[in-house]
């Protein structure tokens, strides 16, 4: 256990010092009104993201969101370090809904992040894609149910991040 914590610290903490501003926080974020949290449950592929100290050198990132008995969600992010087939760094957390489309996440092994506030900024009607961001810009994600969405769909997700204050140059595709 201590060895795993040391690995997490060694891989994540160096990125904290060099964190860049990726979101104009003077721009309000637009949260999906009346979002039903059950729509988040499932397996997701991270196909685009903003620069983030949370996922330094992560590739082939997948996210699993599962309902719990206590109305919260379990969040499991699998970050492949260095390359798509690289070793997996698990990033686990618990998500609690604070309002429709707004969540507080506490990462189990990363207490330095405190409670990260996440917002659902857009969701496809068929639940094939969701865009999630944080008010302070710590993360911005385009998540899909397929590993390689068509380019037009991905650009819709990227544009939602930009419309919510994220710098276009700070958003990158994630290879699966």
PDB file of N, CA and C in Angstrom, residues 63-159:
ATOM      1  N   UNK A  63     -12.812   5.517 -17.948  1.00  0.00           N
ATOM      2  CA  UNK A  63     -13.465   5.897 -16.699  1.00  0.00           C
ATOM      3  C   UNK A  63     -14.689   5.020 -16.505  1.00  0.00           C
ATOM      4  N   UNK A  64     -14.809   4.477 -15.305  1.00  0.00           N
ATOM      5  CA  UNK A  64     -15.997   3.702 -14.945  1.00  0.00           C
ATOM      6  C   UNK A  64     -16.704   4.444 -13.822  1.00  0.00           C
ATOM      7  N   UNK A  65     -17.999   4.655 -14.010  1.00  0.00           N
ATOM      8  CA  UNK A  65     -18.814   5.315 -12.992  1.00  0.00           C
ATOM      9  C   UNK A  65     -19.908   4.329 -12.603  1.00  0.00           C
ATOM     10  N   UNK A  66     -19.963   4.018 -11.303  1.00  0.00           N
ATOM     11  CA  UNK A  66     -20.930   3.040 -10.806  1.00  0.00           C
ATOM     12  C   UNK A  66     -21.729   3.638  -9.650  1.00  0.00           C
ATOM     13  N   UNK A  67     -23.023   3.322  -9.639  1.00  0.00           N
ATOM     14  CA  UNK A  67     -23.887   3.757  -8.541  1.00  0.00           C
ATOM     15  C   UNK A  67     -23.545   2.968  -7.287  1.00  0.00           C
ATOM     16  N   UNK A  68     -23.704   3.620  -6.153  1.00  0.00           N
ATOM     17  CA  UNK A  68     -23.490   2.992  -4.855  1.00  0.00           C
ATOM     18  C   UNK A  68     -24.826   2.928  -4.117  1.00  0.00           C
ATOM     19  N   UNK A  69     -24.855   2.197  -3.027  1.00  0.00           N
ATOM     20  CA  UNK A  69     -26.073   2.088  -2.223  1.00  0.00           C
ATOM     21  C   UNK A  69     -26.421   3.376  -1.493  1.00  0.00           C
ATOM     22  N   UNK A  70     -25.460   4.262  -1.330  1.00  0.00           N
ATOM     23  CA  UNK A  70     -25.675   5.476  -0.537  1.00  0.00           C
ATOM     24  C   UNK A  70     -25.951   6.728  -1.382  1.00  0.00           C
ATOM     25  N   UNK A  71     -26.378   6.598  -2.597  1.00  0.00           N
ATOM     26  CA  UNK A  71     -26.718   7.666  -3.547  1.00  0.00           C
ATOM     27  C   UNK A  71     -25.507   8.354  -4.170  1.00  0.00           C
ATOM     28  N   UNK A  72     -24.310   7.938  -3.802  1.00  0.00           N
ATOM     29  CA  UNK A  72     -23.113   8.491  -4.436  1.00  0.00           C
ATOM     30  C   UNK A  72     -22.659   7.547  -5.550  1.00  0.00           C
ATOM     31  N   UNK A  73     -21.590   7.941  -6.226  1.00  0.00           N
ATOM     32  CA  UNK A  73     -21.002   7.129  -7.285  1.00  0.00           C
ATOM     33  C   UNK A  73     -19.572   6.768  -6.921  1.00  0.00           C
ATOM     34  N   UNK A  74     -19.132   5.632  -7.427  1.00  0.00           N
ATOM     35  CA  UNK A  74     -17.722   5.271  -7.396  1.00  0.00           C
ATOM     36  C   UNK A  74     -17.151   5.659  -8.754  1.00  0.00           C
ATOM     37  N   UNK A  75     -16.030   6.355  -8.740  1.00  0.00           N
ATOM     38  CA  UNK A  75     -15.346   6.799  -9.955  1.00  0.00           C
ATOM     39  C   UNK A  75     -14.019   6.072 -10.031  1.00  0.00           C
ATOM     40  N   UNK A  76     -13.782   5.376 -11.142  1.00  0.00           N
ATOM     41  CA  UNK A  76     -12.525   4.655 -11.338  1.00  0.00           C
ATOM     42  C   UNK A  76     -11.946   5.070 -12.685  1.00  0.00           C
ATOM     43  N   UNK A  77     -10.840   5.798 -12.618  1.00  0.00           N
ATOM     44  CA  UNK A  77     -10.145   6.239 -13.823  1.00  0.00           C
ATOM     45  C   UNK A  77      -8.916   5.350 -13.980  1.00  0.00           C
ATOM     46  N   UNK A  78      -8.742   4.783 -15.167  1.00  0.00           N
ATOM     47  CA  UNK A  78      -7.560   3.962 -15.463  1.00  0.00           C
ATOM     48  C   UNK A  78      -6.674   4.760 -16.411  1.00  0.00           C
ATOM     49  N   UNK A  79      -5.561   5.230 -15.889  1.00  0.00           N
ATOM     50  CA  UNK A  79      -4.584   6.026 -16.633  1.00  0.00           C
ATOM     51  C   UNK A  79      -3.416   5.120 -17.001  1.00  0.00           C
ATOM     52  N   UNK A  80      -3.160   4.972 -18.278  1.00  0.00           N
ATOM     53  CA  UNK A  80      -1.994   4.206 -18.722  1.00  0.00           C
ATOM     54  C   UNK A  80      -0.820   5.178 -18.810  1.00  0.00           C
ATOM     55  N   UNK A  81       0.164   4.996 -17.960  1.00  0.00           N
ATOM     56  CA  UNK A  81       1.297   5.913 -17.892  1.00  0.00           C
ATOM     57  C   UNK A  81       2.260   5.696 -19.058  1.00  0.00           C
ATOM     58  N   UNK A  82       2.633   6.801 -19.694  1.00  0.00           N
ATOM     59  CA  UNK A  82       3.666   6.780 -20.719  1.00  0.00           C
ATOM     60  C   UNK A  82       3.213   6.434 -22.116  1.00  0.00           C
ATOM     61  N   UNK A  83       2.264   5.519 -22.236  1.00  0.00           N
ATOM     62  CA  UNK A  83       1.790   5.080 -23.554  1.00  0.00           C
ATOM     63  C   UNK A  83       0.465   4.345 -23.366  1.00  0.00           C
ATOM     64  N   UNK A  84      -0.241   4.105 -24.471  1.00  0.00           N
ATOM     65  CA  UNK A  84      -1.549   3.460 -24.411  1.00  0.00           C
ATOM     66  C   UNK A  84      -1.482   2.118 -23.690  1.00  0.00           C
ATOM     67  N   UNK A  85      -0.471   1.332 -23.925  1.00  0.00           N
ATOM     68  CA  UNK A  85      -0.354   0.028 -23.289  1.00  0.00           C
ATOM     69  C   UNK A  85       0.489   0.036 -22.028  1.00  0.00           C
ATOM     70  N   UNK A  86       0.786   1.226 -21.510  1.00  0.00           N
ATOM     71  CA  UNK A  86       1.644   1.349 -20.334  1.00  0.00           C
ATOM     72  C   UNK A  86       0.977   0.865 -19.065  1.00  0.00           C
ATOM     73  N   UNK A  87       1.749   0.847 -17.985  1.00  0.00           N
ATOM     74  CA  UNK A  87       1.192   0.405 -16.704  1.00  0.00           C
ATOM     75  C   UNK A  87       0.037   1.305 -16.270  1.00  0.00           C
ATOM     76  N   UNK A  88      -0.944   0.705 -15.627  1.00  0.00           N
ATOM     77  CA  UNK A  88      -2.143   1.450 -15.222  1.00  0.00           C
ATOM     78  C   UNK A  88      -1.922   2.093 -13.861  1.00  0.00           C
ATOM     79  N   UNK A  89      -2.179   3.381 -13.812  1.00  0.00           N
ATOM     80  CA  UNK A  89      -2.233   4.109 -12.557  1.00  0.00           C
ATOM     81  C   UNK A  89      -3.713   4.306 -12.255  1.00  0.00           C
ATOM     82  N   UNK A  90      -4.232   3.618 -11.238  1.00  0.00           N
ATOM     83  CA  UNK A  90      -5.651   3.783 -10.920  1.00  0.00           C
ATOM     84  C   UNK A  90      -5.872   5.092 -10.163  1.00  0.00           C
ATOM     85  N   UNK A  91      -6.877   5.837 -10.580  1.00  0.00           N
ATOM     86  CA  UNK A  91      -7.276   7.069  -9.901  1.00  0.00           C
ATOM     87  C   UNK A  91      -8.725   6.847  -9.472  1.00  0.00           C
ATOM     88  N   UNK A  92      -8.916   6.556  -8.197  1.00  0.00           N
ATOM     89  CA  UNK A  92     -10.235   6.209  -7.682  1.00  0.00           C
ATOM     90  C   UNK A  92     -10.802   7.344  -6.857  1.00  0.00           C
ATOM     91  N   UNK A  93     -12.120   7.507  -6.957  1.00  0.00           N
ATOM     92  CA  UNK A  93     -12.763   8.544  -6.181  1.00  0.00           C
ATOM     93  C   UNK A  93     -14.215   8.229  -5.898  1.00  0.00           C
ATOM     94  N   UNK A  94     -14.817   9.096  -5.114  1.00  0.00           N
ATOM     95  CA  UNK A  94     -16.231   9.002  -4.789  1.00  0.00           C
ATOM     96  C   UNK A  94     -16.874  10.317  -5.206  1.00  0.00           C
ATOM     97  N   UNK A  95     -17.971  10.213  -5.970  1.00  0.00           N
ATOM     98  CA  UNK A  95     -18.689  11.389  -6.460  1.00  0.00           C
ATOM     99  C   UNK A  95     -20.004  11.527  -5.707  1.00  0.00           C
ATOM    100  N   UNK A  96     -20.272  12.744  -5.232  1.00  0.00           N
ATOM    101  CA  UNK A  96     -21.543  13.021  -4.573  1.00  0.00           C
ATOM    102  C   UNK A  96     -22.230  14.158  -5.326  1.00  0.00           C
ATOM    103  N   UNK A  97     -23.483  13.949  -5.677  1.00  0.00           N
ATOM    104  CA  UNK A  97     -24.240  14.988  -6.370  1.00  0.00           C
ATOM    105  C   UNK A  97     -24.620  16.069  -5.362  1.00  0.00           C
ATOM    106  N   UNK A  98     -24.319  17.327  -5.710  1.00  0.00           N
ATOM    107  CA  UNK A  98     -24.700  18.447  -4.848  1.00  0.00           C
ATOM    108  C   UNK A  98     -25.880  19.217  -5.435  1.00  0.00           C
ATOM    109  N   UNK A  99     -26.115  19.049  -6.714  1.00  0.00           N
ATOM    110  CA  UNK A  99     -27.258  19.617  -7.434  1.00  0.00           C
ATOM    111  C   UNK A  99     -27.290  18.894  -8.780  1.00  0.00           C
ATOM    112  N   UNK A 100     -28.418  18.918  -9.490  1.00  0.00           N
ATOM    113  CA  UNK A 100     -28.439  18.245 -10.790  1.00  0.00           C
ATOM    114  C   UNK A 100     -27.293  18.725 -11.693  1.00  0.00           C
ATOM    115  N   UNK A 101     -26.465  17.782 -12.102  1.00  0.00           N
ATOM    116  CA  UNK A 101     -25.343  18.092 -12.978  1.00  0.00           C
ATOM    117  C   UNK A 101     -24.098  18.593 -12.273  1.00  0.00           C
ATOM    118  N   UNK A 102     -24.129  18.756 -10.957  1.00  0.00           N
ATOM    119  CA  UNK A 102     -22.968  19.220 -10.182  1.00  0.00           C
ATOM    120  C   UNK A 102     -22.556  18.165  -9.163  1.00  0.00           C
ATOM    121  N   UNK A 103     -21.258  17.916  -9.084  1.00  0.00           N
ATOM    122  CA  UNK A 103     -20.739  16.848  -8.239  1.00  0.00           C
ATOM    123  C   UNK A 103     -19.508  17.310  -7.479  1.00  0.00           C
ATOM    124  N   UNK A 104     -19.315  16.731  -6.315  1.00  0.00           N
ATOM    125  CA  UNK A 104     -18.069  16.880  -5.573  1.00  0.00           C
ATOM    126  C   UNK A 104     -17.392  15.521  -5.615  1.00  0.00           C
ATOM    127  N   UNK A 105     -16.110  15.532  -5.974  1.00  0.00           N
ATOM    128  CA  UNK A 105     -15.346  14.289  -6.057  1.00  0.00           C
ATOM    129  C   UNK A 105     -14.194  14.354  -5.065  1.00  0.00           C
ATOM    130  N   UNK A 106     -14.039  13.288  -4.332  1.00  0.00           N
ATOM    131  CA  UNK A 106     -12.875  13.147  -3.460  1.00  0.00           C
ATOM    132  C   UNK A 106     -12.101  11.942  -3.979  1.00  0.00           C
ATOM    133  N   UNK A 107     -10.835  12.181  -4.341  1.00  0.00           N
ATOM    134  CA  UNK A 107      -9.989  11.108  -4.837  1.00  0.00           C
ATOM    135  C   UNK A 107      -9.384  10.364  -3.654  1.00  0.00           C
ATOM    136  N   UNK A 108      -9.529   9.051  -3.666  1.00  0.00           N
ATOM    137  CA  UNK A 108      -9.172   8.207  -2.529  1.00  0.00           C
ATOM    138  C   UNK A 108      -7.697   8.341  -2.159  1.00  0.00           C
ATOM    139  N   UNK A 109      -6.799   8.238  -3.113  1.00  0.00           N
ATOM    140  CA  UNK A 109      -5.361   8.254  -2.821  1.00  0.00           C
ATOM    141  C   UNK A 109      -4.699   9.592  -3.130  1.00  0.00           C
ATOM    142  N   UNK A 110      -5.485  10.594  -3.439  1.00  0.00           N
ATOM    143  CA  UNK A 110      -4.925  11.904  -3.800  1.00  0.00           C
ATOM    144  C   UNK A 110      -5.563  13.017  -2.969  1.00  0.00           C
ATOM    145  N   UNK A 111      -5.336  13.006  -1.663  1.00  0.00           N
ATOM    146  CA  UNK A 111      -5.979  14.002  -0.811  1.00  0.00           C
ATOM    147  C   UNK A 111      -5.554  15.432  -1.119  1.00  0.00           C
ATOM    148  N   UNK A 112      -4.424  15.618  -1.792  1.00  0.00           N
ATOM    149  CA  UNK A 112      -3.964  16.964  -2.115  1.00  0.00           C
ATOM    150  C   UNK A 112      -4.922  17.695  -3.056  1.00  0.00           C
ATOM    151  N   UNK A 113      -5.802  16.955  -3.729  1.00  0.00           N
ATOM    152  CA  UNK A 113      -6.769  17.585  -4.617  1.00  0.00           C
ATOM    153  C   UNK A 113      -8.025  18.043  -3.875  1.00  0.00           C
ATOM    154  N   UNK A 114      -8.171  17.630  -2.624  1.00  0.00           N
ATOM    155  CA  UNK A 114      -9.350  18.025  -1.854  1.00  0.00           C
ATOM    156  C   UNK A 114     -10.620  17.578  -2.552  1.00  0.00           C
ATOM    157  N   UNK A 115     -11.676  18.337  -2.381  1.00  0.00           N
ATOM    158  CA  UNK A 115     -12.933  18.047  -3.076  1.00  0.00           C
ATOM    159  C   UNK A 115     -12.908  18.787  -4.402  1.00  0.00           C
ATOM    160  N   UNK A 116     -12.937  18.047  -5.482  1.00  0.00           N
ATOM    161  CA  UNK A 116     -12.948  18.622  -6.823  1.00  0.00           C
ATOM    162  C   UNK A 116     -14.393  18.766  -7.265  1.00  0.00           C
ATOM    163  N   UNK A 117     -14.772  19.972  -7.642  1.00  0.00           N
ATOM    164  CA  UNK A 117     -16.131  20.190  -8.124  1.00  0.00           C
ATOM    165  C   UNK A 117     -16.177  19.961  -9.622  1.00  0.00           C
ATOM    166  N   UNK A 118     -17.100  19.103 -10.043  1.00  0.00           N
ATOM    167  CA  UNK A 118     -17.274  18.782 -11.454  1.00  0.00           C
ATOM    168  C   UNK A 118     -18.685  19.138 -11.888  1.00  0.00           C
ATOM    169  N   UNK A 119     -18.805  19.543 -13.151  1.00  0.00           N
ATOM    170  CA  UNK A 119     -20.107  19.903 -13.702  1.00  0.00           C
ATOM    171  C   UNK A 119     -20.294  19.222 -15.050  1.00  0.00           C
ATOM    172  N   UNK A 120     -21.496  18.727 -15.282  1.00  0.00           N
ATOM    173  CA  UNK A 120     -21.844  18.192 -16.594  1.00  0.00           C
ATOM    174  C   UNK A 120     -22.203  19.397 -17.456  1.00  0.00           C
ATOM    175  N   UNK A 121     -21.393  19.625 -18.481  1.00  0.00           N
ATOM    176  CA  UNK A 121     -21.567  20.793 -19.340  1.00  0.00           C
ATOM    177  C   UNK A 121     -22.406  20.501 -20.574  1.00  0.00           C
ATOM    178  N   UNK A 122     -22.447  19.253 -20.961  1.00  0.00           N
ATOM    179  CA  UNK A 122     -23.232  18.841 -22.125  1.00  0.00           C
ATOM    180  C   UNK A 122     -23.320  17.324 -22.120  1.00  0.00           C
ATOM    181  N   UNK A 123     -24.430  16.810 -22.609  1.00  0.00           N
ATOM    182  CA  UNK A 123     -24.591  15.364 -22.772  1.00  0.00           C
ATOM    183  C   UNK A 123     -25.391  15.106 -24.037  1.00  0.00           C
ATOM    184  N   UNK A 124     -24.935  14.154 -24.820  1.00  0.00           N
ATOM    185  CA  UNK A 124     -25.669  13.766 -26.027  1.00  0.00           C
ATOM    186  C   UNK A 124     -27.010  13.169 -25.605  1.00  0.00           C
ATOM    187  N   UNK A 125     -28.030  13.397 -26.406  1.00  0.00           N
ATOM    188  CA  UNK A 125     -29.367  12.878 -26.083  1.00  0.00           C
ATOM    189  C   UNK A 125     -29.379  11.367 -25.907  1.00  0.00           C
ATOM    190  N   UNK A 126     -28.521  10.671 -26.673  1.00  0.00           N
ATOM    191  CA  UNK A 126     -28.475   9.209 -26.584  1.00  0.00           C
ATOM    192  C   UNK A 126     -27.454   8.711 -25.551  1.00  0.00           C
ATOM    193  N   UNK A 127     -26.907   9.630 -24.765  1.00  0.00           N
ATOM    194  CA  UNK A 127     -25.938   9.319 -23.711  1.00  0.00           C
ATOM    195  C   UNK A 127     -24.654   8.680 -24.234  1.00  0.00           C
ATOM    196  N   UNK A 128     -24.319   8.937 -25.483  1.00  0.00           N
ATOM    197  CA  UNK A 128     -23.097   8.386 -26.052  1.00  0.00           C
ATOM    198  C   UNK A 128     -21.878   9.264 -25.753  1.00  0.00           C
ATOM    199  N   UNK A 129     -22.108  10.497 -25.319  1.00  0.00           N
ATOM    200  CA  UNK A 129     -21.017  11.418 -25.028  1.00  0.00           C
ATOM    201  C   UNK A 129     -21.449  12.348 -23.907  1.00  0.00           C
ATOM    202  N   UNK A 130     -20.486  12.712 -23.072  1.00  0.00           N
ATOM    203  CA  UNK A 130     -20.720  13.686 -22.014  1.00  0.00           C
ATOM    204  C   UNK A 130     -19.472  14.560 -21.902  1.00  0.00           C
ATOM    205  N   UNK A 131     -19.686  15.834 -21.595  1.00  0.00           N
ATOM    206  CA  UNK A 131     -18.577  16.756 -21.392  1.00  0.00           C
ATOM    207  C   UNK A 131     -18.652  17.225 -19.942  1.00  0.00           C
ATOM    208  N   UNK A 132     -17.535  17.079 -19.253  1.00  0.00           N
ATOM    209  CA  UNK A 132     -17.461  17.405 -17.827  1.00  0.00           C
ATOM    210  C   UNK A 132     -16.310  18.372 -17.616  1.00  0.00           C
ATOM    211  N   UNK A 133     -16.549  19.370 -16.773  1.00  0.00           N
ATOM    212  CA  UNK A 133     -15.502  20.337 -16.458  1.00  0.00           C
ATOM    213  C   UNK A 133     -15.536  20.708 -14.996  1.00  0.00           C
ATOM    214  N   UNK A 134     -14.509  21.425 -14.585  1.00  0.00           N
ATOM    215  CA  UNK A 134     -14.440  21.911 -13.209  1.00  0.00           C
ATOM    216  C   UNK A 134     -14.374  23.431 -13.235  1.00  0.00           C
ATOM    217  N   UNK A 135     -15.039  24.053 -12.281  1.00  0.00           N
ATOM    218  CA  UNK A 135     -15.147  25.506 -12.255  1.00  0.00           C
ATOM    219  C   UNK A 135     -13.788  26.194 -12.257  1.00  0.00           C
ATOM    220  N   UNK A 136     -12.822  25.633 -11.562  1.00  0.00           N
ATOM    221  CA  UNK A 136     -11.496  26.246 -11.505  1.00  0.00           C
ATOM    222  C   UNK A 136     -10.586  25.774 -12.631  1.00  0.00           C
ATOM    223  N   UNK A 137     -11.074  24.873 -13.470  1.00  0.00           N
ATOM    224  CA  UNK A 137     -10.305  24.430 -14.628  1.00  0.00           C
ATOM    225  C   UNK A 137      -9.319  23.319 -14.357  1.00  0.00           C
ATOM    226  N   UNK A 138      -9.442  22.631 -13.212  1.00  0.00           N
ATOM    227  CA  UNK A 138      -8.501  21.544 -12.930  1.00  0.00           C
ATOM    228  C   UNK A 138      -8.615  20.424 -13.947  1.00  0.00           C
ATOM    229  N   UNK A 139      -9.816  20.176 -14.458  1.00  0.00           N
ATOM    230  CA  UNK A 139     -10.020  19.151 -15.480  1.00  0.00           C
ATOM    231  C   UNK A 139     -11.114  19.600 -16.440  1.00  0.00           C
ATOM    232  N   UNK A 140     -11.024  19.109 -17.640  1.00  0.00           N
ATOM    233  CA  UNK A 140     -12.064  19.240 -18.652  1.00  0.00           C
ATOM    234  C   UNK A 140     -11.998  17.982 -19.484  1.00  0.00           C
ATOM    235  N   UNK A 141     -13.091  17.228 -19.542  1.00  0.00           N
ATOM    236  CA  UNK A 141     -13.085  15.928 -20.206  1.00  0.00           C
ATOM    237  C   UNK A 141     -14.194  15.820 -21.239  1.00  0.00           C
ATOM    238  N   UNK A 142     -13.880  15.158 -22.348  1.00  0.00           N
ATOM    239  CA  UNK A 142     -14.886  14.698 -23.300  1.00  0.00           C
ATOM    240  C   UNK A 142     -14.847  13.177 -23.193  1.00  0.00           C
ATOM    241  N   UNK A 143     -15.946  12.605 -22.713  1.00  0.00           N
ATOM    242  CA  UNK A 143     -16.051  11.164 -22.506  1.00  0.00           C
ATOM    243  C   UNK A 143     -17.080  10.590 -23.466  1.00  0.00           C
ATOM    244  N   UNK A 144     -16.763   9.436 -24.049  1.00  0.00           N
ATOM    245  CA  UNK A 144     -17.690   8.781 -24.966  1.00  0.00           C
ATOM    246  C   UNK A 144     -17.804   7.300 -24.627  1.00  0.00           C
ATOM    247  N   UNK A 145     -18.835   6.685 -25.166  1.00  0.00           N
ATOM    248  CA  UNK A 145     -19.048   5.246 -24.966  1.00  0.00           C
ATOM    249  C   UNK A 145     -18.249   4.403 -25.956  1.00  0.00           C
ATOM    250  N   UNK A 146     -17.658   5.041 -26.964  1.00  0.00           N
ATOM    251  CA  UNK A 146     -16.837   4.324 -27.943  1.00  0.00           C
ATOM    252  C   UNK A 146     -15.422   4.891 -27.916  1.00  0.00           C
ATOM    253  N   UNK A 147     -14.453   4.031 -28.177  1.00  0.00           N
ATOM    254  CA  UNK A 147     -13.049   4.435 -28.097  1.00  0.00           C
ATOM    255  C   UNK A 147     -12.664   5.465 -29.147  1.00  0.00           C
ATOM    256  N   UNK A 148     -13.280   5.383 -30.308  1.00  0.00           N
ATOM    257  CA  UNK A 148     -12.926   6.320 -31.380  1.00  0.00           C
ATOM    258  C   UNK A 148     -14.191   6.917 -31.996  1.00  0.00           C
ATOM    259  N   UNK A 149     -14.675   8.013 -31.419  1.00  0.00           N
ATOM    260  CA  UNK A 149     -15.863   8.662 -31.978  1.00  0.00           C
ATOM    261  C   UNK A 149     -15.504   9.351 -33.289  1.00  0.00           C
ATOM    262  N   UNK A 150     -16.517   9.666 -34.081  1.00  0.00           N
ATOM    263  CA  UNK A 150     -16.205  10.389 -35.312  1.00  0.00           C
ATOM    264  C   UNK A 150     -15.723  11.795 -34.949  1.00  0.00           C
ATOM    265  N   UNK A 151     -14.955  12.358 -35.841  1.00  0.00           N
ATOM    266  CA  UNK A 151     -14.304  13.654 -35.612  1.00  0.00           C
ATOM    267  C   UNK A 151     -15.314  14.761 -35.334  1.00  0.00           C
ATOM    268  N   UNK A 152     -16.420  14.771 -36.030  1.00  0.00           N
ATOM    269  CA  UNK A 152     -17.429  15.822 -35.828  1.00  0.00           C
ATOM    270  C   UNK A 152     -17.999  15.758 -34.411  1.00  0.00           C
ATOM    271  N   UNK A 153     -18.250  14.562 -33.909  1.00  0.00           N
ATOM    272  CA  UNK A 153     -18.780  14.413 -32.550  1.00  0.00           C
ATOM    273  C   UNK A 153     -17.752  14.885 -31.529  1.00  0.00           C
ATOM    274  N   UNK A 154     -16.503  14.522 -31.735  1.00  0.00           N
ATOM    275  CA  UNK A 154     -15.471  14.945 -30.801  1.00  0.00           C
ATOM    276  C   UNK A 154     -15.333  16.464 -30.795  1.00  0.00           C
ATOM    277  N   UNK A 155     -15.435  17.072 -31.956  1.00  0.00           N
ATOM    278  CA  UNK A 155     -15.318  18.528 -32.031  1.00  0.00           C
ATOM    279  C   UNK A 155     -16.468  19.228 -31.302  1.00  0.00           C
ATOM    280  N   UNK A 156     -17.648  18.605 -31.287  1.00  0.00           N
ATOM    281  CA  UNK A 156     -18.766  19.156 -30.515  1.00  0.00           C
ATOM    282  C   UNK A 156     -18.363  19.213 -29.039  1.00  0.00           C
ATOM    283  N   UNK A 157     -17.802  18.128 -28.531  1.00  0.00           N
ATOM    284  CA  UNK A 157     -17.374  18.085 -27.141  1.00  0.00           C
ATOM    285  C   UNK A 157     -16.292  19.094 -26.830  1.00  0.00           C
ATOM    286  N   UNK A 158     -15.314  19.209 -27.704  1.00  0.00           N
ATOM    287  CA  UNK A 158     -14.229  20.183 -27.514  1.00  0.00           C
ATOM    288  C   UNK A 158     -14.804  21.596 -27.510  1.00  0.00           C
ATOM    289  N   UNK A 159     -15.737  21.869 -28.414  1.00  0.00           N
ATOM    290  CA  UNK A 159     -16.330  23.205 -28.479  1.00  0.00           C
ATOM    291  C   UNK A 159     -17.098  23.545 -27.203  1.00  0.00           C
TER     292      UNK A 159
END
